[in-house]
XYZ file of C-alpha atoms in Angstrom:
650
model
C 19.344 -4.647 14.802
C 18.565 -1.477 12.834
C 19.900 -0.465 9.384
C 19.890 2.768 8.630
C 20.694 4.528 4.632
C 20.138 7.452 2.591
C 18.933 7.013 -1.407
C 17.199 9.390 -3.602
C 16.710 11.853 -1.514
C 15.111 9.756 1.656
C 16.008 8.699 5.068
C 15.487 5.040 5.497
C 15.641 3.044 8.433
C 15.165 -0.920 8.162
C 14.260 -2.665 12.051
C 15.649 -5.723 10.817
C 14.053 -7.767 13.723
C 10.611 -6.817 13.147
C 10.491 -5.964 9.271
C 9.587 -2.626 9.600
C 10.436 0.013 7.017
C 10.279 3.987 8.198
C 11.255 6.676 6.616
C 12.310 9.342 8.261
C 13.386 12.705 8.122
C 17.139 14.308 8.894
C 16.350 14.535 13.031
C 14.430 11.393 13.220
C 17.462 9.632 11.509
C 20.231 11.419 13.120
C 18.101 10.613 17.035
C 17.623 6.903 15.653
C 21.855 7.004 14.952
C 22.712 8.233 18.334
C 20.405 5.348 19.888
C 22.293 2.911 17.884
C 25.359 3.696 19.126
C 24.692 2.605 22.264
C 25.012 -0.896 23.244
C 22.100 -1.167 25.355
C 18.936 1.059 23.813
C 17.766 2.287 27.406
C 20.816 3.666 28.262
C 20.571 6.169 25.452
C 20.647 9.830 27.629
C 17.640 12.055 25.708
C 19.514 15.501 27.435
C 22.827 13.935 25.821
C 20.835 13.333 22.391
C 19.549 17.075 22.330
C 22.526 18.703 23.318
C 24.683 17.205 20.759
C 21.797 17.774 18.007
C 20.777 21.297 19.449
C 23.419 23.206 17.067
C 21.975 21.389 14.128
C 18.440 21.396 14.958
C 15.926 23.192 17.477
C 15.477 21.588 20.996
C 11.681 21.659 20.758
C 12.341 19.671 17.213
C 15.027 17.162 18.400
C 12.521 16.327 21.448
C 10.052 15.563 19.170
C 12.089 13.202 17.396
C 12.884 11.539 20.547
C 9.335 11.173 21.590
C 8.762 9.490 18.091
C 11.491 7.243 18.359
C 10.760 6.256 21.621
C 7.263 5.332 20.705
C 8.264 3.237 18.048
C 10.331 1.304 20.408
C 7.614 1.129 22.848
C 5.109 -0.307 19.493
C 7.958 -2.902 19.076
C 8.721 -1.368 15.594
C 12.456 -0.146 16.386
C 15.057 -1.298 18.105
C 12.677 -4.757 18.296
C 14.722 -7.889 19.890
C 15.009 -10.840 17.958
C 12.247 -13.144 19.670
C 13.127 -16.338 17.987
C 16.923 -16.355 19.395
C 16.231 -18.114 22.571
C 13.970 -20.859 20.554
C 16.550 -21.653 17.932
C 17.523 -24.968 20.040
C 13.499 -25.756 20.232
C 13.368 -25.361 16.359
C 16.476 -27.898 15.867
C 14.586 -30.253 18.244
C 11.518 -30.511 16.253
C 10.418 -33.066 14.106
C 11.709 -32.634 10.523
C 8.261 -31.142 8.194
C 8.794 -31.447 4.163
C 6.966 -28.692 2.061
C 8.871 -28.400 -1.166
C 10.896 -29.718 -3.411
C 12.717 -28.840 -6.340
C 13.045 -31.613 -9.195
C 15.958 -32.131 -11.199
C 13.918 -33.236 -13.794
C 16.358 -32.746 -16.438
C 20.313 -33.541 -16.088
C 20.373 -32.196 -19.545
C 20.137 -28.623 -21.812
C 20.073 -27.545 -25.094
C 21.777 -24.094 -24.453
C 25.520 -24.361 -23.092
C 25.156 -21.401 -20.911
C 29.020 -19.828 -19.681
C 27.977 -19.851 -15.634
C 25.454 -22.429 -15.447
C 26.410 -25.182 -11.956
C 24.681 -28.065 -13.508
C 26.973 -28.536 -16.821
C 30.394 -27.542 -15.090
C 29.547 -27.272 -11.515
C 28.146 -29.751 -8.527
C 25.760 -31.836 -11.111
C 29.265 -33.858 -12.754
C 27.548 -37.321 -14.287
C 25.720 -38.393 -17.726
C 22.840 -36.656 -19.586
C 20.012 -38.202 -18.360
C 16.483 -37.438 -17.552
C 13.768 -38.312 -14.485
C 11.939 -41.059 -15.128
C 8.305 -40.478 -13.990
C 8.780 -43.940 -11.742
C 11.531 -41.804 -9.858
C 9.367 -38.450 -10.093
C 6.484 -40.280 -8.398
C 7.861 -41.612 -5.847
C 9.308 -37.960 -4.819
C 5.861 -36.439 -4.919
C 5.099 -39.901 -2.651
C 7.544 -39.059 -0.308
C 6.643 -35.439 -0.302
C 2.634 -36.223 1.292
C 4.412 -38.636 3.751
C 6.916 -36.437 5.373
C 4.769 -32.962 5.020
C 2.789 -33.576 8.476
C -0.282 -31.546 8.733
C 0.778 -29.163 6.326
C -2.134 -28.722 3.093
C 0.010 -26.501 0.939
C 3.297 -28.655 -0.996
C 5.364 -26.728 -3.603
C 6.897 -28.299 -6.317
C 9.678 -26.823 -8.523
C 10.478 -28.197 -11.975
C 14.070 -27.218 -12.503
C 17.677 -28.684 -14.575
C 19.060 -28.546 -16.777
C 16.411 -27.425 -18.797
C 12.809 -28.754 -17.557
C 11.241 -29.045 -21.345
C 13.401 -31.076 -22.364
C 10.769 -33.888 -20.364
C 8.165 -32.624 -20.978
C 6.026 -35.631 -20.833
C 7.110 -36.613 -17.812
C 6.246 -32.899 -15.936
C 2.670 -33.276 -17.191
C 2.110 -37.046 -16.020
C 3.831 -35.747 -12.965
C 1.458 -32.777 -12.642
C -1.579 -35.205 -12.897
C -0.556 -37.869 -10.481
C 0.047 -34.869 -7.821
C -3.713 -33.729 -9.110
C -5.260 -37.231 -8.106
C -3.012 -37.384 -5.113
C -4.383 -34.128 -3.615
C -7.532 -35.457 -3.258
C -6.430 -38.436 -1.636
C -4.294 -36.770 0.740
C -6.256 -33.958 1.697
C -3.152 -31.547 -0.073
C -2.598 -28.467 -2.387
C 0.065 -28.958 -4.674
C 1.643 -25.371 -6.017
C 3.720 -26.384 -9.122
C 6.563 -24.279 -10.594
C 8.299 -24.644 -13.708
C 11.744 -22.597 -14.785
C 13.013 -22.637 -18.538
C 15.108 -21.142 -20.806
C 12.148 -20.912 -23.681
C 14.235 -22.775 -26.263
C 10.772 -25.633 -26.610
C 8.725 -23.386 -25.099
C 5.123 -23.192 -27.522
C 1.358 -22.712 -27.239
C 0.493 -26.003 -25.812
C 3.234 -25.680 -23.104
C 2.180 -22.398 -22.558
C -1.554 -23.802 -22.524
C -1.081 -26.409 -19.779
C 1.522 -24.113 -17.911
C -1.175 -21.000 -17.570
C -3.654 -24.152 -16.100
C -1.054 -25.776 -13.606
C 1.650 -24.172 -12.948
C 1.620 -21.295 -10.120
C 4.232 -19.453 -11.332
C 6.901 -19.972 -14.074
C 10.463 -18.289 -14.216
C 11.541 -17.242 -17.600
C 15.420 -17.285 -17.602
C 16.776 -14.037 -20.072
C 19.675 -11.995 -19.148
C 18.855 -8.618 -20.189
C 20.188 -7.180 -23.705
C 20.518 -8.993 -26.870
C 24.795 -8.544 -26.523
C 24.567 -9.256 -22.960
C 22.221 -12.847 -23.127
C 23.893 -14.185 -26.313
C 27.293 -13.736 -24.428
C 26.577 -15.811 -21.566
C 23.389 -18.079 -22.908
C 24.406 -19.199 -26.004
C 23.606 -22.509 -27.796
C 26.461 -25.472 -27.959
C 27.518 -24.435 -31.247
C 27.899 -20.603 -29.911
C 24.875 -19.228 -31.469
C 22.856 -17.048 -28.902
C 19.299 -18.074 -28.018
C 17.963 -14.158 -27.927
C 16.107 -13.553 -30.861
C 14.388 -16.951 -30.382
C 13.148 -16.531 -26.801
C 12.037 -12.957 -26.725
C 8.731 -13.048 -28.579
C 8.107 -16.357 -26.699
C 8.589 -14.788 -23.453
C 6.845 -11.461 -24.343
C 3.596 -13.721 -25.599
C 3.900 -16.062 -22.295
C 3.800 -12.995 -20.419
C 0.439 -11.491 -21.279
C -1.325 -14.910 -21.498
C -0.404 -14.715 -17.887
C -2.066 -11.103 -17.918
C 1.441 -9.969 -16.927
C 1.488 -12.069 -13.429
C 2.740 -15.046 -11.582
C 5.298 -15.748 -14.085
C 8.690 -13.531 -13.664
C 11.839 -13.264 -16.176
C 15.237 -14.109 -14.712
C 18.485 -12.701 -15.103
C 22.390 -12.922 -14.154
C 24.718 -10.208 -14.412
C 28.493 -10.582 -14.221
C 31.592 -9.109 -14.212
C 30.969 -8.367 -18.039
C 27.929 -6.253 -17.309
C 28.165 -4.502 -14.313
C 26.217 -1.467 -15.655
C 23.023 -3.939 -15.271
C 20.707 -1.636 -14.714
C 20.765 -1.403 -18.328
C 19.242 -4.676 -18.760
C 16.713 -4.508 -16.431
C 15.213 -1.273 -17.817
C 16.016 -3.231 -21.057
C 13.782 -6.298 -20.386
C 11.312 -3.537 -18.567
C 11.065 -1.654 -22.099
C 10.474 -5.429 -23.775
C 7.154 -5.253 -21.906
C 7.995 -7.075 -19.028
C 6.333 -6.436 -15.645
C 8.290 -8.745 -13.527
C 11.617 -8.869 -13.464
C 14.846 -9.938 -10.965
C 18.478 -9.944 -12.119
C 20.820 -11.222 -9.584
C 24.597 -11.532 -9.737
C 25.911 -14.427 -10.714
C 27.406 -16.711 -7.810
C 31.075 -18.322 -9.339
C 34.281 -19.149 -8.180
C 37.075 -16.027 -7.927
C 38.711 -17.903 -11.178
C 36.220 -17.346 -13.628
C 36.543 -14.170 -15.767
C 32.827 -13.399 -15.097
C 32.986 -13.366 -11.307
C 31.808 -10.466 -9.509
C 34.995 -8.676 -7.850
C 35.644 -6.906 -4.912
C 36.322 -3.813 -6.657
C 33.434 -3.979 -8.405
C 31.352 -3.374 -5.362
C 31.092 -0.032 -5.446
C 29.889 0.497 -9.036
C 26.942 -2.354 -8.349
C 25.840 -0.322 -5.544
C 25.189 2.842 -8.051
C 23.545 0.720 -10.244
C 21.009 -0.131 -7.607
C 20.260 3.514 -7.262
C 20.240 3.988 -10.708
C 17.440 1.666 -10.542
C 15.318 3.084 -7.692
C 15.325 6.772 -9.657
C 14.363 4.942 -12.329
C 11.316 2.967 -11.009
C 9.944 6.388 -9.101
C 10.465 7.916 -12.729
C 8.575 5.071 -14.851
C 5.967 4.855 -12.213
C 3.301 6.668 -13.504
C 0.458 8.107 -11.518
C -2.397 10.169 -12.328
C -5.713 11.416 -11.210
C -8.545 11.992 -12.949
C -11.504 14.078 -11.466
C -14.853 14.015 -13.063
C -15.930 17.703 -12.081
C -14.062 20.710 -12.167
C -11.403 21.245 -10.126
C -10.847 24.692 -8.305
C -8.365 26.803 -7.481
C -9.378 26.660 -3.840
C -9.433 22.739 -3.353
C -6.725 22.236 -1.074
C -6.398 18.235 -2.458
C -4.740 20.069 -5.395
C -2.408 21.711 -3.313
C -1.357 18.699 -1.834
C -0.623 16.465 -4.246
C 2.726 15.613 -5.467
C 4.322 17.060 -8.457
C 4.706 13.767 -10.121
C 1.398 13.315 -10.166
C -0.760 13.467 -13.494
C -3.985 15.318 -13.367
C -7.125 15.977 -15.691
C -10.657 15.938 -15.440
C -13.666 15.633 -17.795
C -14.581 19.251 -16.919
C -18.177 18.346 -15.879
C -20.318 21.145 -14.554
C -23.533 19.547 -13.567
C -24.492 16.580 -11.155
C -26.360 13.649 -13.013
C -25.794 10.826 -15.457
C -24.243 12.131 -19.005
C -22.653 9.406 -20.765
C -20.316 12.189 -22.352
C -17.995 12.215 -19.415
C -18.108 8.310 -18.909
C -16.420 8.395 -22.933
C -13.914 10.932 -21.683
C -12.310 9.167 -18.328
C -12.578 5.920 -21.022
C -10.324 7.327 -23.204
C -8.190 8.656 -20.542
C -7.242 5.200 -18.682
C -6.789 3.440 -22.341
C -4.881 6.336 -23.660
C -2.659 6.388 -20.553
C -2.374 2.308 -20.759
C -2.849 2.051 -16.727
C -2.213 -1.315 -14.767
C -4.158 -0.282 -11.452
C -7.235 2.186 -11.386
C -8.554 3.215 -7.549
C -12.559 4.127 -7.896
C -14.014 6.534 -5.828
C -17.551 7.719 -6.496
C -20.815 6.948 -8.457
C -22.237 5.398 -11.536
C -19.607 6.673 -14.248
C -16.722 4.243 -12.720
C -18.697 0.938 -13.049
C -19.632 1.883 -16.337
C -15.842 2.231 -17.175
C -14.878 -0.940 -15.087
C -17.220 -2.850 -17.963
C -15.484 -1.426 -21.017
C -11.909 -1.789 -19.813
C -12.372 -5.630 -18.278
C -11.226 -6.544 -21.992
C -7.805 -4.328 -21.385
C -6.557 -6.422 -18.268
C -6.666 -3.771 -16.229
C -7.181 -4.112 -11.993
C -9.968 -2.218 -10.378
C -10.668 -0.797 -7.157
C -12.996 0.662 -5.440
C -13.031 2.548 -2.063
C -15.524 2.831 0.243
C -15.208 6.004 1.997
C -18.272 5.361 4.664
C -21.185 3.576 4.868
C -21.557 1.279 2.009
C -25.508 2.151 1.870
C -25.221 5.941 2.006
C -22.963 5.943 -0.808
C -25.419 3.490 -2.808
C -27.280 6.771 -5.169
C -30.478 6.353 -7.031
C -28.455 5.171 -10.015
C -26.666 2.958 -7.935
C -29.658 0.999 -6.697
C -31.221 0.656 -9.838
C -28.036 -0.908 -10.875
C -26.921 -2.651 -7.443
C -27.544 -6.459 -8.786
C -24.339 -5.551 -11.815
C -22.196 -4.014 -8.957
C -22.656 -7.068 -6.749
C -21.515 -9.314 -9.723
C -19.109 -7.202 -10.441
C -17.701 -7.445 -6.429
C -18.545 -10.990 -6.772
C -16.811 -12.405 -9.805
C -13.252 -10.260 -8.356
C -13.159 -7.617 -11.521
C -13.989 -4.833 -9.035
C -11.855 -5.165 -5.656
C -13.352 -3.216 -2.803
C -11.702 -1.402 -0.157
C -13.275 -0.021 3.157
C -11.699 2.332 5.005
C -12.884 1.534 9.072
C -14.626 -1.617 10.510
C -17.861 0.022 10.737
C -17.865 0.635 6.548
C -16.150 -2.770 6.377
C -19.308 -4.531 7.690
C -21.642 -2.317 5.992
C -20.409 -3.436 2.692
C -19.941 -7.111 3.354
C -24.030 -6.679 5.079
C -25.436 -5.124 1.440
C -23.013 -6.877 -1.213
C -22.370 -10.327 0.831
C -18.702 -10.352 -0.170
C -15.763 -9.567 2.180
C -13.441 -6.242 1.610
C -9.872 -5.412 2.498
C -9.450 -2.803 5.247
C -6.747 0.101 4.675
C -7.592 3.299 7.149
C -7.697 6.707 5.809
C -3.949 8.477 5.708
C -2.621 11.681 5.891
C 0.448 13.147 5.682
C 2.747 14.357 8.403
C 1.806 17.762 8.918
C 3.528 21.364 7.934
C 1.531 24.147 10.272
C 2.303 27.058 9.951
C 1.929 29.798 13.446
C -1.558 30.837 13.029
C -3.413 33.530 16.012
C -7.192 33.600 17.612
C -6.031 36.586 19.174
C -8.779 38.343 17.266
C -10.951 35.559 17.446
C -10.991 35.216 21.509
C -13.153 37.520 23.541
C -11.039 37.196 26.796
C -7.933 35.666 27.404
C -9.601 32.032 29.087
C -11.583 32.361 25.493
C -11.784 28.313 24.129
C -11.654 28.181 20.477
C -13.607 25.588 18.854
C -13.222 24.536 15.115
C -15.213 22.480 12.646
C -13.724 22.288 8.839
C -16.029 20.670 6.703
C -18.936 21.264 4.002
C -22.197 22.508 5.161
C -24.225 20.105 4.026
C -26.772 17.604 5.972
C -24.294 14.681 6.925
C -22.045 17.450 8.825
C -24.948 18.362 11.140
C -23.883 21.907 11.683
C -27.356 23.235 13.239
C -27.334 21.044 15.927
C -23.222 21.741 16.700
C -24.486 25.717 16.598
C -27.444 24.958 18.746
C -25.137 23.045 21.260
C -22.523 25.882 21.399
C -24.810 28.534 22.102
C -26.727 26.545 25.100
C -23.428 26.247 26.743
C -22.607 29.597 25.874
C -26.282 31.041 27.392
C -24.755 28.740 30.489
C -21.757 30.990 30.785
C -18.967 29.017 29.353
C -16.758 31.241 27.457
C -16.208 29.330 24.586
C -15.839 30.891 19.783
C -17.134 28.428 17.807
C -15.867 28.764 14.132
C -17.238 27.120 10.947
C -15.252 26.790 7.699
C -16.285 25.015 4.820
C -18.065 25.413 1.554
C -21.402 26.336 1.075
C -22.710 22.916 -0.336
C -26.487 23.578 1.382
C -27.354 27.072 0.804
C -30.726 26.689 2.461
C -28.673 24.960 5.712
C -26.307 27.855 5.612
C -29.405 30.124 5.733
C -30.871 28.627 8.601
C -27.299 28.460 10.656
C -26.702 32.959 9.490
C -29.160 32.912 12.695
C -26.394 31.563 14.908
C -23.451 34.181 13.885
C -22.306 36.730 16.117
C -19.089 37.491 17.520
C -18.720 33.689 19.302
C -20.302 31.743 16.218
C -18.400 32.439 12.818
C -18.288 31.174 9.304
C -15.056 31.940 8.157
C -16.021 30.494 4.520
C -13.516 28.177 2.296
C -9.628 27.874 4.009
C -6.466 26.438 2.049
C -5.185 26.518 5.996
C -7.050 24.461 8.118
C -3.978 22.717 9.838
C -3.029 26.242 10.800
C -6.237 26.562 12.541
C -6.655 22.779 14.321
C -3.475 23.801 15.454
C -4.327 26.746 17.382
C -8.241 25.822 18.064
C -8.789 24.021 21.690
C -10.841 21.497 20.337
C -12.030 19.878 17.013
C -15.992 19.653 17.017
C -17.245 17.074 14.886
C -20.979 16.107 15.044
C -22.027 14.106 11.549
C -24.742 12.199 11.508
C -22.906 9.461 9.183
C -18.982 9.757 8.252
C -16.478 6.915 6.857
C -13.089 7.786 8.366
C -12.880 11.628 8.590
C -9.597 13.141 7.074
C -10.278 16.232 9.016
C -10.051 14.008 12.108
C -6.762 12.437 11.474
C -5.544 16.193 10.411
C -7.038 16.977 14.107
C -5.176 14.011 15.944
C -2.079 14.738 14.061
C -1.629 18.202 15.594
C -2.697 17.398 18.933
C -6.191 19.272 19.031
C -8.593 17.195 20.983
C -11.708 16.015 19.173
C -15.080 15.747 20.512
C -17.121 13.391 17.761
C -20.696 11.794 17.304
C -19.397 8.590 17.391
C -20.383 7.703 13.545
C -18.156 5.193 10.819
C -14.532 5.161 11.951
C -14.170 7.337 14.211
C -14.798 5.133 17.063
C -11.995 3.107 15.878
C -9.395 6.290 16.088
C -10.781 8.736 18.941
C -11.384 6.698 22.427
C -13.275 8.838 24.953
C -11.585 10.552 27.932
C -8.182 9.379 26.191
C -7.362 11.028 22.920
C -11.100 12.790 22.892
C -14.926 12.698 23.718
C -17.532 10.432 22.246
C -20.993 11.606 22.258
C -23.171 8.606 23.139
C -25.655 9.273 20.479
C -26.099 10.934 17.426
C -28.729 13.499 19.093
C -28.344 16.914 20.570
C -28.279 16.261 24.474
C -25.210 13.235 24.295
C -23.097 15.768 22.288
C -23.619 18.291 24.712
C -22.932 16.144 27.730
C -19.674 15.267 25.196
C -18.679 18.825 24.946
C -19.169 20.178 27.725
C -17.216 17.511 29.451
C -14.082 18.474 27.294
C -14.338 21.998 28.510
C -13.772 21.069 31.796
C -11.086 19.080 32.166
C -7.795 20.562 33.552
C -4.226 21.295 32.127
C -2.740 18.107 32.919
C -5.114 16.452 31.260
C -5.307 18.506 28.521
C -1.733 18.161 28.163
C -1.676 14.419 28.160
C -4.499 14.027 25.948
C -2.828 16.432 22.990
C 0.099 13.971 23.337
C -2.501 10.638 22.659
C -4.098 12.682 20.304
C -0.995 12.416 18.161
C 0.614 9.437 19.277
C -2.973 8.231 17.657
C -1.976 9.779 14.639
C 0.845 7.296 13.674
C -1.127 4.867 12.460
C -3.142 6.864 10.472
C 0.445 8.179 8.583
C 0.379 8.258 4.945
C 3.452 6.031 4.398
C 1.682 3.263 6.232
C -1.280 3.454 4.378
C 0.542 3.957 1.006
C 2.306 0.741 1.587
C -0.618 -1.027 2.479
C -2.691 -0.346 -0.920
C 0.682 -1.161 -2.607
C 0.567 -4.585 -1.487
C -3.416 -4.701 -2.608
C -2.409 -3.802 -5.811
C 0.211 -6.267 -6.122
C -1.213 -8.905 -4.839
């Protein structure tokens, strides 16, 4: 089953079977539409799909869209079948396993809320609360029916919860002594309307309970309507500075507020951004669930207003969320990162000129991240971001760090002298590292002796522009070879020049060209010997997509590399890569598939490596462009973006 919709300007298509998430743009979506309307996926004609999209779009364009879709169908992340249909009957079958319950621990509340089930609904009967005799022997039968499962939740729900207190905390304790016992976890939840809610509560809560709900319906008018107290006096006023404290004694997580909208607020996006402006960082609002009587139930013809308010919402969350990016040096007009980066997207810097420690610029990236209040803030670098992780641990605020290659090579002289604080830092959870292959993964888990989260490298979807060698090829058989990247050490450009002109001495007719900047004068002195008219330096580019695109190959030979970005820009436009098979790239490029591997690091493997790629014919040329960027789809942007969201969250 796939659900496809359009919102704010994106294409968005939900594989409801599998749980995957793309978006899209206008071809992919309209290809994905005519596959749906089939009944049967593989009958889907791809010469009746771009003839009836050629007038809208280009063939080579719709073809491409095809070939997309079709691989995610073949990855089992479109069009997926539901694998757990033909076992429904085994499920049924199986022995009944208890992991949670909720607690009616209260049959009682001191607000007389409009909507609320248990005062006018299925929970008819006397006030009353749970004795702890009948509480116990819940949690008792809880253990015995929850098998081999370690992990038991336990809600405490009404009514309204505080109202026995006593009885959740001796509850709480007997579950405590019972884990041990038992061999179990218990996970205890508690959900209140903040009427008793004080320090201690809030004490023992932040101890024991995993997460607490916080029941508010939005604005002051709105909540005092529909939550008011039994003699109709609303409960706002009283709860909010409760709530607002509770929150950020829970440093803003596992705790979220509540709300209900009804037919007498169906603009409810108003409350939501209302509670988000009371500080708030977790919030749901649902609509209420009520008989078609009541004057508060949600109507029919009400649908279609709700639905704007949704996407009221989602503009509204891409406008609050704030992001920004701070560099320490100057930037330059030439950097193509700046060029990249979306126009929502903050950016400064410190201005610093110089390499070295200067505690200047530490004061000034400070002042930025308290000035700009920030929840999240990604490391990348040296010294000056520990030194910042210490002075901001007192302003709650999550840190990252991401390793962008060999945990040891990026470990400076500053670095060392301070590697035992880093390691605590790691340690103790107030710095949260992120590698970005295997290879950098184990590096850092070998020299800090704590395990990292893997997210790849992304990049986005590339825009390439026509770009010619004509004047670059000497005959018309010419190969064009390209390397983007600094010349510095770690890029090992001398021994890709030496390797290139051997095979050119040997007759193959083969332009090597060199872009990058000049970051090693005295190795870009030493490689001048090299240029002629089939060895160039074509200096800094803001278009080196253009060129992959039209090179033959992508020469890589580093000595040491994380996950290359100029790599994945390489894969995604089909231009086969022959690497030194350093960090990541291993992990993306597999020889004689989507590339060549050198088998070493030195200068005779990476010439066996290249000259291998020169020979290999059309077909396979052809077939190994179209790895090269199937490849690519895992190193896509979106998917990476998503998966340091959920880090961040987490």
């Amino acid at each position: 089953m796939v659900h496809q919709y359009k919102n704010n300007g994106y294409d968005i298509v939900l594989d409801v079977n599998s749980g995957a998430i793309h978006v899209v743009d206008d071809v992919t979506y309209d290809v994905i539409e005519m596959y749906a309307a089939r009944e049967n996926v593989a009958d889907a004609s791809e010469e009746e799909i771009v003839t009836a999209l050629s007038g809208k779009y280009g063939k080579e364009e719709v073809e491409e869209a095809i070939d997309e879709v079709q691989t995610l169908i073949k990855n089992e992340e479109l069009f997926t079948k539901d694998t757990y249909e033909n076992y429904m009957m085994d499920f049924k079958k199986r022995p009944t396993v208890v992991k949670a319950l909720c607690l009616h621990i209260a049959h009682d509340c001191n607000l007389a809320c409009r909507y609320c089930f248990a005062e006018e609904g299925e929970y008819h009967g006397r006030r009353a609360l749970m004795s702890f005799e009948t509480g116990k022997k819940a949690l008792d039968f809880l253990i015995a029916n929850s098998g081999n499962r370690r992990n038991l939740e336990v809600d405490f729900f009404g009514g309204e919860p505080l109202m026995n207190w006593q009885v959740v905390k001796d509850l709480v304790a007997y579950g405590r002594e019972q884990e041990k016992i038992h061999n179990k976890n218990f996970r205890f939840t508690l959900t209140t309307n903040g009427v008793l809610l004080n320090d201690e509560i809030m004490e023992f809560a932040n101890k024991e309970m995993g997460n607490v709900v916080l029941s508010i319906d939005g604005r002051k008018e709105v909540h005092d309507h529909m939550r008011p107290f039994r003699k109709g006096a609303g409960s706002y006023d009283l709860i909010v500075p409760k709530f607002q404290k509770f929150a950020e004694s829970r440093n803003q997580d596992k705790y979220y507020v509540r709300g209900t909208f009804t037919h007498n607020n169906l603009d409810f996006s108003n409350d939501v951004l209302h509670l988000a402006d009371l500080g708030f960082k977790q919030i749901s609002v649902e609509p209420v669930v009520a008989q078609p009587t009541e004057d508060y139930a949600i109507r029919e013809e009400d649908l279609p207003q709700l639905y704007e308010e949704y996407d009221k919402l989602a503009a509204e969350m891409v406008k609050r969320h704030k992001v920004s990016f701070c560099s320490i040096y100057e930037p330059r007009e030439e950097d193509i990162f700046f060029h990249r980066l979306d126009s929502r997207v903050l950016t400064c810097s410190t201005h610093k000129k110089s390499p070295g420690v200067n505690l200047k610029y530490l004061w000034k990236v400070y002042r930025v991240i308290v000035k700009g209040n920030y929840d999240v803030v990604n490391m990348h670098g040296y010294l000056y971001y520990y030194l910042i992780a210490i002075c901001l641990l007192h302003n709650k605020t999550r840190f990252f760090y991401t390793v962008h290659s060999d945990a040891r090579m990026e470990n400076g002289r500053w670095d060392r002298k301070l590697f035992k604080l880093k390691r605590y830092f790691f340690k103790k959870g107030w710095i949260k590292p992120i590698t970005i292959s295997k290879e950098s993964q184990r590096s850092f888990t070998d020299l800090y002796g704590v395990p990292s989260n893997l997210i790849y490298n992304g990049t986005s979807k590339p825009s390439v522009k026509p770009f010619s060698m004509d004047k670059y090829r000497i005959t018309s058989n010419t190969k064009i070879l390209f390397h983007p990247g600094r010349i510095t050490e770690a890029k090992n450009q001398q021994m890709l020049c030496n390797v290139c002109y051997r095979l050119q001495q040997e007759g193959y007719d083969i332009v090597l060209l060199l872009a990058g900047e000049k970051q090693k004068e005295t190795i870009y002195t030493d490689l001048q010997r090299y240029f002629s008219d089939r060895i160039k330096y074509l200096g800094e580019r803001n278009d080196v997509l253009d060129l992959l695109s039209a090179s033959d190959i992508f020469c890589l030979s580093s000595i040491w590399e994380g996950m290359p970005m100029s790599l994945l820009e390489s894969l995604s436009v089909g231009c086969i890569p022959v690497c030194t098979p350093v960090g990541g790239i291993p992990e993306a490029v597999t020889d004689g598939v989507n590339g060549f591997l050198s088998r070493t690091c030195n200068e005779e493997d990476y010439y066996i490596a290249l000259k291998r790629s020169l020979e290999i014919d059309d077909e396979t040329i052809h077939r190994m462009r179209q790895k090269c960027m199937e490849t690519f789809k895992q190193f896509d942007i979106f998917h990476t973006s998503l998966l340091y969201e959920r880090y961040y969250l987490e």
